[in-house]
Amino acid sequence: MEIENSLKYLPQELIRKKRDGGILNDSEIAFIVSGMCDNTFTDAQLGAFAMAVILKGMNMDERVSLTTHMKNSGEVLDWSDLNLNGPIVDKHSTGGVGDKVSLMLAPIVAACGAYVPMISGRGLGHTGGTLDKLESIPGYNAVPSGTLFRETVKNVGCAIIGQTKQLAPADQRFYSIRDVTATIESVGMITASILSKKLAAGLDALVMDVKTGNGAFCSTHEMANEVAQSIADVATGAGVPTRCLITDMNQVLGHSVGNAVEVVECIDFLTNPTQADSRLLKLTLDLAANMIQISGLEKDYDSAYVKVKEALNSGRAAEKFGQMVSALGGPVDLIENPAKHLTPTPIIKEITAKRAGYISAMDVREIGLSMVSLKAGRTKSTDDIDHSIGLSKIVQIGQFVNIGDPLAIAHVKRSNDLTMLSHKISDSITISDNWKDNDLIYKVLSSTLK
Ligand code: URA
């Protein structure tokens, strides 16, 4: 059977077909995906194939085939034997700086009666990763056994863990090749890459946060729109109702960037929501309400919004977060006593404004990269990171500052790092006499497929 499959097509002929603008059929795409897993396609051939797709694109049928075969290249989770009494729903973000939403969203949605088996990534490049944030919590096991993962989802309602080698292995190899061959930016391949992993989690519904702006990989609205529509269409076509929100990434989300500092902000948010940053609060509640509505727990958006707000304000979401952390090996009293568990850096110092005026713009990518240069993020997936490094109390666009007012608080280990970070942050935050805010949520879209 294997020999028959390997003789079916020649890799170079399929690459040539795509290079010349041809449409690959389902069987040809199945062959390419099996070649990602069994190495019948070399790295060079997969790189060439990815470049051909970048140049010639993929139609909707090709995207559905690529997504489906990459999803089926590994384990596809099945929750049916657990007899859960609510829908299984997840959210995925295309990545940003300070994007800590998942840590609050999963427990909020779980507190409303849905189940959230969230499989998240580590940070790469200038964007942060949900897993890295959670791994600042001592003992938190982001790669638990399948049994513990399922038990946590069943008993708590949510579990945020990392991708295992068994989940969409074709994408794991293909993505790492795309990453080093300048072939990430293809709507078809992005759709298949994201959805193969998400659909392998066995979801009933999905909400996507597609970020756009100077801190996002979709830097233009046009690209974000294209990615969002493609994801909504392919996922819905694959039987998972999906809604996409296109949201702003022209400023840090919330007031912190890093890992432990973001966990602290999340705990403050869950335990004291009236003091939460208004953009972070609005986006989290909006995504949560969309998850509750699309998964059928509430008929309309307004009642879903009331439900998620109550889950947060009552403290039930905070409780869920605490239960998830302790079920996955973290401290039982993290919510009550975060300072006991999240070790501070030896230097915690303000970075101050050099002129008075309104905060009018942020170079979010540069802020993310400044974190990477201090090892709060990584450039290669194998890099170790320092969870304690970060920025807190970052100003927001529209805020007025006087000379000497704080722009942010740096959490670093050495005075040289403080000097470097102060320069980078001052250069990345523009202070002017006027300012104009960006919308937080530009658009909400669903599949156009009938
Ligand atoms: N995130 C993914 O998982 N895959 C892509 O191709 C782009 C972003």
Coordinates of C-alpha atoms and ligand atoms in Angstrom, one line a residue:
M1 CA 0.0 0.0 0.0
E2 CA 2.8 2.4 0.9
I3 CA 4.8 1.5 -2.2
E4 CA 1.7 2.0 -4.3
N5 CA 1.2 5.5 -2.7
S6 CA 4.8 6.5 -3.2
L7 CA 4.5 5.7 -7.0
K8 CA 1.3 7.5 -7.4
Y9 CA 2.8 10.9 -8.2
L10 CA 6.2 12.5 -8.4
P11 CA 6.7 15.3 -6.0
Q12 CA 8.4 17.5 -8.6
E13 CA 5.5 17.0 -11.0
L14 CA 3.0 18.3 -8.4
I15 CA 5.2 21.2 -7.6
R16 CA 5.5 22.0 -11.3
K17 CA 1.7 21.8 -11.6
K18 CA 1.2 24.3 -8.9
R19 CA 4.0 26.5 -10.1
D20 CA 2.4 26.7 -13.5
G21 CA -0.9 27.7 -12.0
G22 CA -2.7 24.4 -12.0
I23 CA -5.4 23.3 -9.5
L24 CA -4.4 20.3 -7.4
N25 CA -7.1 17.7 -6.8
D26 CA -7.9 16.1 -3.5
S27 CA -5.8 13.0 -4.2
E28 CA -2.8 15.0 -5.2
I29 CA -3.1 17.1 -2.0
A30 CA -3.5 13.9 0.1
F31 CA -0.2 12.7 -1.5
I32 CA 1.6 15.9 -0.6
V33 CA 0.4 15.8 3.0
S34 CA 1.4 12.2 3.4
G35 CA 4.8 13.3 2.0
M36 CA 5.1 15.8 4.8
C37 CA 4.7 13.0 7.4
D38 CA 6.7 10.2 5.8
N39 CA 9.5 12.3 4.3
T40 CA 8.8 11.3 0.7
F41 CA 8.9 15.1 0.2
T42 CA 12.3 16.6 1.1
D43 CA 12.5 19.9 2.9
A44 CA 13.6 21.5 -0.4
Q45 CA 10.5 20.1 -2.2
L46 CA 8.1 21.3 0.5
G47 CA 9.8 24.7 0.4
A48 CA 9.4 24.8 -3.3
F49 CA 5.8 23.7 -3.1
A50 CA 5.1 26.4 -0.5
M51 CA 6.6 29.0 -2.7
A52 CA 4.5 27.8 -5.7
V53 CA 1.4 28.2 -3.5
I54 CA 2.5 31.7 -2.4
L55 CA 2.8 32.7 -6.1
K56 CA -0.2 31.0 -7.5
G57 CA -2.6 30.7 -4.5
M58 CA -5.1 27.9 -3.7
N59 CA -8.8 27.9 -4.5
M60 CA -11.5 27.0 -1.9
D61 CA -11.5 23.2 -2.8
E62 CA -7.7 23.0 -2.5
R63 CA -7.8 24.8 0.9
V64 CA -10.5 22.4 2.2
S65 CA -8.4 19.4 1.0
L66 CA -5.2 20.7 2.5
T67 CA -6.9 21.5 5.8
T68 CA -8.7 18.2 6.0
H69 CA -5.6 16.1 5.2
M70 CA -3.4 18.0 7.5
K71 CA -6.0 17.6 10.3
N72 CA -6.2 13.9 9.7
S73 CA -2.4 13.5 9.6
G74 CA -2.5 12.9 13.4
E75 CA -4.9 12.3 16.3
V76 CA -8.4 13.9 16.1
L77 CA -9.8 14.3 19.6
D78 CA -13.2 12.8 20.3
W79 CA -15.1 13.9 23.3
S80 CA -18.3 11.9 22.8
D81 CA -17.5 9.2 25.4
L82 CA -17.3 11.9 28.2
N83 CA -21.1 12.8 27.7
L84 CA -20.4 16.5 28.3
N85 CA -23.5 18.5 29.0
G86 CA -22.5 21.5 27.0
P87 CA -20.9 22.4 23.7
I88 CA -17.1 22.2 22.9
V89 CA -15.9 25.6 21.7
D90 CA -12.6 27.4 21.3
K91 CA -11.1 30.7 20.3
H92 CA -7.9 31.2 18.4
S93 CA -6.0 34.4 17.8
T94 CA -3.6 35.0 15.0
G95 CA -1.2 36.5 17.6
G96 CA -0.3 39.9 19.0
V97 CA 1.6 41.7 21.7
G98 CA 0.1 41.6 25.2
D99 CA -2.6 39.3 23.9
K100 CA -3.5 37.5 27.1
V101 CA -7.2 37.1 26.3
S102 CA -7.2 33.3 26.3
L103 CA -6.3 33.1 30.0
M104 CA -9.5 34.9 31.0
L105 CA -11.7 33.9 28.2
A106 CA -11.4 30.1 28.7
P107 CA -12.6 30.3 32.3
I108 CA -15.3 32.8 31.6
V109 CA -16.8 30.6 28.8
A110 CA -16.4 27.5 31.0
A111 CA -18.3 29.3 33.8
C112 CA -21.1 29.8 31.3
G113 CA -21.5 26.0 30.7
A114 CA -19.4 25.4 27.6
Y115 CA -16.2 23.2 27.5
V116 CA -13.0 24.8 26.2
P117 CA -10.1 22.4 25.3
M118 CA -7.7 25.1 24.2
I119 CA -4.6 23.9 22.4
S120 CA -2.2 26.9 22.3
G121 CA 1.2 27.8 21.0
R122 CA 4.4 29.2 22.3
G123 CA 5.4 32.7 21.3
L124 CA 7.6 33.0 18.2
G125 CA 9.0 36.2 16.7
H126 CA 7.6 39.5 18.2
T127 CA 4.3 37.9 19.4
G128 CA 3.7 36.3 22.7
G129 CA 2.4 32.8 23.3
T130 CA -0.3 31.7 25.7
L131 CA 1.7 28.7 26.8
D132 CA 4.7 30.7 27.8
K133 CA 2.5 32.9 30.0
L134 CA 1.0 29.9 31.7
E135 CA 4.5 28.3 32.2
S136 CA 5.5 31.3 34.4
I137 CA 3.3 29.6 37.0
P138 CA 5.4 27.1 38.9
G139 CA 4.3 23.5 38.4
Y140 CA 1.8 24.3 35.6
N141 CA 2.0 21.3 33.2
A142 CA 1.3 22.6 29.7
V143 CA 1.9 19.1 28.2
P144 CA -0.2 16.9 30.4
S145 CA -1.2 13.3 29.5
G146 CA -4.3 12.9 27.3
T147 CA -6.1 11.5 30.4
L148 CA -5.3 14.5 32.6
F149 CA -6.3 16.9 29.8
R150 CA -9.6 15.2 29.3
E151 CA -10.3 15.0 33.0
T152 CA -9.5 18.7 33.4
V153 CA -11.8 19.7 30.6
K154 CA -14.6 17.5 32.0
N155 CA -14.2 18.5 35.7
V156 CA -13.3 22.2 35.3
G157 CA -14.7 23.1 31.9
C158 CA -11.4 24.4 30.5
A159 CA -7.8 23.4 30.0
I160 CA -5.2 25.3 28.2
I161 CA -2.3 23.1 27.0
G162 CA 0.3 22.9 24.3
Q163 CA 0.2 21.2 21.0
T164 CA 1.4 17.5 21.2
K165 CA 3.4 15.8 18.5
Q166 CA 0.3 13.7 17.7
L167 CA -1.8 16.7 16.7
A168 CA -1.6 17.7 13.0
P169 CA 2.0 16.5 12.6
A170 CA 1.9 17.4 8.9
D171 CA 1.5 21.1 9.8
Q172 CA 4.3 20.9 12.4
R173 CA 6.8 20.0 9.7
F174 CA 5.3 22.2 6.9
Y175 CA 5.0 25.2 9.2
S176 CA 8.7 25.0 10.3
I177 CA 9.7 24.9 6.6
R178 CA 7.4 27.8 5.7
D179 CA 8.8 29.8 8.6
V180 CA 12.4 29.7 7.1
T181 CA 11.5 30.0 3.4
A182 CA 9.5 33.3 3.5
T183 CA 6.3 31.4 2.7
I184 CA 4.0 32.1 5.7
E185 CA 2.0 34.8 4.0
S186 CA -0.4 32.8 1.9
V187 CA -4.1 32.9 2.8
G188 CA -4.6 29.3 1.8
M189 CA -1.7 27.9 3.8
I190 CA -2.5 30.0 6.8
T191 CA -6.1 28.8 6.7
A192 CA -5.0 25.2 6.5
S193 CA -2.3 25.5 9.1
I194 CA -4.5 27.2 11.7
L195 CA -7.6 25.1 11.1
S196 CA -5.9 21.7 10.9
K197 CA -4.8 22.2 14.5
K198 CA -8.0 23.7 15.7
L199 CA -10.3 21.2 14.0
A200 CA -8.2 18.3 15.3
A201 CA -9.4 19.3 18.8
G202 CA -12.9 18.0 18.0
L203 CA -14.8 21.3 18.3
D204 CA -18.5 22.1 17.9
A205 CA -17.8 25.8 17.2
L206 CA -14.9 28.2 16.8
V207 CA -14.3 31.9 17.2
M208 CA -11.3 33.5 15.6
D209 CA -9.6 36.7 16.6
V210 CA -7.8 37.9 13.4
K211 CA -5.5 40.7 14.4
T212 CA -4.5 43.5 12.1
G213 CA -2.1 46.4 12.6
N214 CA 1.6 47.1 13.1
G215 CA 1.9 44.3 15.7
A216 CA 0.1 41.6 13.7
F217 CA 1.2 39.4 10.9
C218 CA -1.9 40.6 8.9
S219 CA -0.5 44.1 8.7
T220 CA -3.4 45.4 6.5
H221 CA -7.1 45.2 6.9
E222 CA -7.3 43.7 3.4
M223 CA -5.2 40.7 4.4
A224 CA -7.0 40.3 7.7
N225 CA -10.3 40.3 5.9
E226 CA -9.1 37.7 3.4
V227 CA -7.7 35.4 6.1
A228 CA -10.8 35.8 8.2
Q229 CA -13.2 35.0 5.3
S230 CA -11.2 32.1 4.2
I231 CA -11.1 30.6 7.8
A232 CA -14.8 31.1 8.3
D233 CA -15.6 29.5 5.0
V234 CA -13.3 26.5 5.3
A235 CA -14.1 25.7 8.9
T236 CA -17.8 26.1 8.3
G237 CA -17.5 24.0 5.2
A238 CA -15.8 21.4 7.3
G239 CA -18.8 21.3 9.7
V240 CA -17.6 23.6 12.5
P241 CA -19.6 26.9 12.6
T242 CA -17.0 29.7 12.9
R243 CA -17.1 33.4 13.4
C244 CA -14.2 35.7 12.9
L245 CA -13.6 39.1 14.6
I246 CA -11.0 41.4 13.0
T247 CA -9.4 43.3 15.8
D248 CA -6.9 46.0 16.3
M249 CA -3.2 45.4 17.0
N250 CA -1.8 48.9 16.7
Q251 CA -1.3 49.1 20.5
V252 CA -0.4 46.6 23.2
L253 CA -3.5 44.8 24.4
G254 CA -3.9 45.6 28.1
H255 CA -1.1 47.1 30.2
S256 CA 1.5 44.4 30.3
V257 CA 3.8 42.5 27.9
G258 CA 5.9 39.5 29.0
N259 CA 4.9 36.3 30.7
A260 CA 4.6 36.5 34.5
V261 CA 3.5 40.1 34.3
E262 CA 0.7 39.1 32.0
V263 CA -0.4 36.4 34.3
V264 CA -0.6 39.0 37.1
E265 CA -2.7 41.2 34.9
C266 CA -5.0 38.3 34.1
I267 CA -5.5 37.5 37.8
D268 CA -6.2 41.2 38.6
F269 CA -8.7 41.2 35.7
L270 CA -10.5 38.1 36.9
T271 CA -10.6 39.1 40.6
N272 CA -11.2 42.8 40.1
P273 CA -12.9 43.3 36.7
T274 CA -14.1 46.8 37.4
Q275 CA -10.5 47.9 37.3
A276 CA -9.6 46.1 34.1
D277 CA -8.2 47.9 31.1
S278 CA -11.3 48.8 29.0
R279 CA -10.1 47.5 25.6
L280 CA -9.0 44.2 27.1
L281 CA -12.3 43.9 29.0
K282 CA -14.4 44.7 25.9
L283 CA -12.5 42.3 23.6
T284 CA -12.6 39.5 26.1
L285 CA -16.3 39.8 26.8
D286 CA -17.1 40.2 23.1
L287 CA -15.1 37.1 22.1
A288 CA -16.7 35.2 25.0
A289 CA -20.2 36.3 24.0
N290 CA -19.6 35.2 20.4
M291 CA -18.5 31.8 21.7
I292 CA -21.6 31.4 23.8
Q293 CA -23.9 32.4 21.0
I294 CA -22.3 30.5 18.2
S295 CA -22.1 27.3 20.3
G296 CA -25.9 27.6 20.9
L297 CA -25.9 28.3 24.6
E298 CA -27.7 31.6 24.1
K299 CA -29.9 32.5 21.1
D300 CA -28.8 36.1 20.7
Y301 CA -25.6 38.1 21.3
D302 CA -27.1 40.4 23.9
S303 CA -28.2 37.6 26.2
A304 CA -24.8 35.9 25.7
Y305 CA -23.1 39.1 26.7
V306 CA -25.1 39.4 29.9
K307 CA -24.2 35.8 30.7
V308 CA -20.5 36.2 30.2
K309 CA -20.4 39.5 32.2
E310 CA -22.2 37.8 35.1
A311 CA -19.7 34.8 34.9
L312 CA -16.8 37.3 35.3
N313 CA -18.4 39.7 37.8
S314 CA -19.6 37.0 40.1
G315 CA -16.0 35.6 40.5
R316 CA -17.0 32.2 39.0
A317 CA -14.6 32.7 36.1
A318 CA -11.8 33.5 38.6
E319 CA -12.6 30.3 40.4
K320 CA -12.5 28.3 37.2
F321 CA -9.1 29.8 36.4
G322 CA -7.8 28.7 39.9
Q323 CA -9.2 25.2 39.4
M324 CA -7.6 24.8 36.0
V325 CA -4.2 25.9 37.3
S326 CA -4.3 23.5 40.2
A327 CA -5.7 20.6 38.2
L328 CA -2.7 21.0 35.8
G329 CA -0.1 21.1 38.6
G330 CA 0.1 24.7 39.6
P331 CA -0.4 26.1 43.1
V332 CA -3.8 25.9 44.7
D333 CA -3.6 29.5 46.0
L334 CA -2.3 31.3 42.9
I335 CA -5.4 33.5 42.6
E336 CA -5.3 34.5 46.3
N337 CA -1.5 34.9 46.5
P338 CA 0.1 35.5 43.1
A339 CA 3.1 37.3 44.6
K340 CA 4.1 34.2 46.5
H341 CA 4.5 32.2 43.2
L342 CA 5.5 34.6 40.5
T343 CA 9.0 35.7 41.3
P344 CA 9.8 39.3 40.6
T345 CA 12.9 40.6 38.8
P346 CA 15.6 42.4 40.9
I347 CA 15.0 45.6 38.9
I348 CA 11.5 47.1 38.6
K349 CA 11.8 50.6 37.4
E350 CA 9.7 53.2 35.6
I351 CA 10.5 54.3 32.0
T352 CA 9.4 57.9 31.8
A353 CA 8.1 60.3 29.2
K354 CA 10.6 62.9 27.7
R355 CA 7.9 65.3 26.6
A356 CA 4.3 66.1 27.5
G357 CA 1.3 65.2 25.3
Y358 CA -1.0 62.5 24.2
I359 CA 0.1 59.0 23.5
S360 CA -0.7 58.9 19.8
A361 CA 0.9 55.7 18.3
M362 CA 2.9 52.6 19.3
D363 CA 5.2 50.5 17.3
V364 CA 3.9 47.3 18.7
R365 CA 6.2 45.1 16.7
E366 CA 9.3 46.9 18.1
I367 CA 7.9 46.6 21.6
G368 CA 7.5 42.8 21.1
L369 CA 11.0 42.6 19.6
S370 CA 12.4 44.4 22.6
M371 CA 11.0 41.6 24.8
V372 CA 12.5 39.0 22.5
S373 CA 15.9 40.6 22.8
L374 CA 15.7 40.3 26.6
K375 CA 14.6 36.6 26.3
A376 CA 11.0 37.2 27.3
G377 CA 10.3 35.8 23.8
R378 CA 12.1 33.6 21.4
T379 CA 13.4 33.6 17.8
K380 CA 13.7 29.9 17.4
S381 CA 11.2 27.3 18.8
T382 CA 14.0 25.7 20.7
D383 CA 15.0 28.9 22.6
D384 CA 14.6 29.0 26.4
I385 CA 12.8 32.1 27.7
D386 CA 12.9 34.1 30.9
H387 CA 9.4 34.3 32.3
S388 CA 10.1 37.1 34.8
I389 CA 11.1 39.7 32.2
G390 CA 8.4 42.1 31.0
L391 CA 6.7 45.5 31.0
S392 CA 3.7 46.5 33.1
K393 CA 1.5 49.6 33.4
I394 CA 2.1 50.4 29.7
V395 CA 0.3 53.6 28.7
Q396 CA -2.6 53.5 26.2
I397 CA -3.3 55.5 23.1
G398 CA -5.2 58.7 24.0
Q399 CA -3.7 58.9 27.5
F400 CA -2.1 62.3 28.4
V401 CA 1.4 62.3 30.0
N402 CA 3.6 65.0 31.5
I403 CA 7.4 65.0 31.3
G404 CA 8.6 62.4 33.8
D405 CA 5.3 60.4 33.9
P406 CA 5.7 56.7 33.5
L407 CA 5.3 55.2 30.0
A408 CA 5.7 51.7 31.4
I409 CA 7.4 49.8 34.2
A410 CA 10.3 47.6 33.2
H411 CA 10.9 44.3 34.9
V412 CA 14.5 43.3 34.1
K413 CA 17.5 41.7 35.7
R414 CA 20.4 44.0 34.8
S415 CA 20.9 47.7 34.6
N416 CA 22.2 47.5 31.0
D417 CA 18.9 45.8 30.1
L418 CA 17.0 48.7 31.7
T419 CA 19.0 51.2 29.7
M420 CA 18.4 49.4 26.4
L421 CA 14.7 48.8 27.1
S422 CA 14.1 52.5 28.2
H423 CA 15.5 53.6 24.8
K424 CA 13.5 51.1 22.8
I425 CA 10.2 51.9 24.6
S426 CA 10.7 55.7 24.3
D427 CA 11.4 55.3 20.6
S428 CA 8.4 53.0 20.1
I429 CA 5.8 55.2 21.8
T430 CA 4.9 58.4 20.0
I431 CA 3.7 61.4 22.1
S432 CA 2.0 64.2 20.2
D433 CA -0.4 67.2 20.6
N434 CA -3.3 65.2 19.1
W435 CA -4.3 61.6 18.9
K436 CA -6.9 59.5 17.0
D437 CA -8.0 56.2 18.4
N438 CA -8.3 53.0 16.3
D439 CA -11.5 51.0 16.5
L440 CA -11.0 47.9 18.7
I441 CA -13.2 45.6 16.7
Y442 CA -13.2 46.4 13.0
K443 CA -15.5 43.7 11.7
V444 CA -17.3 40.5 12.7
L445 CA -17.8 38.0 9.9
S446 CA -19.2 34.5 9.3
S447 CA -19.1 32.1 6.4
T448 CA -20.7 33.3 3.2
L449 CA -21.2 29.6 2.2
K450 CA -24.8 28.5 2.0
Ligands
URA1 N1 -0.3 30.6 12.7 C1 -0.3 29.3 12.3 O1 -0.6 28.4 13.1 N2 -0.1 29.0 11.0 C2 0.2 30.0 10.1 O2 0.4 29.6 8.9 C3 0.2 31.3 10.5 C4 -0.1 31.6 11.8

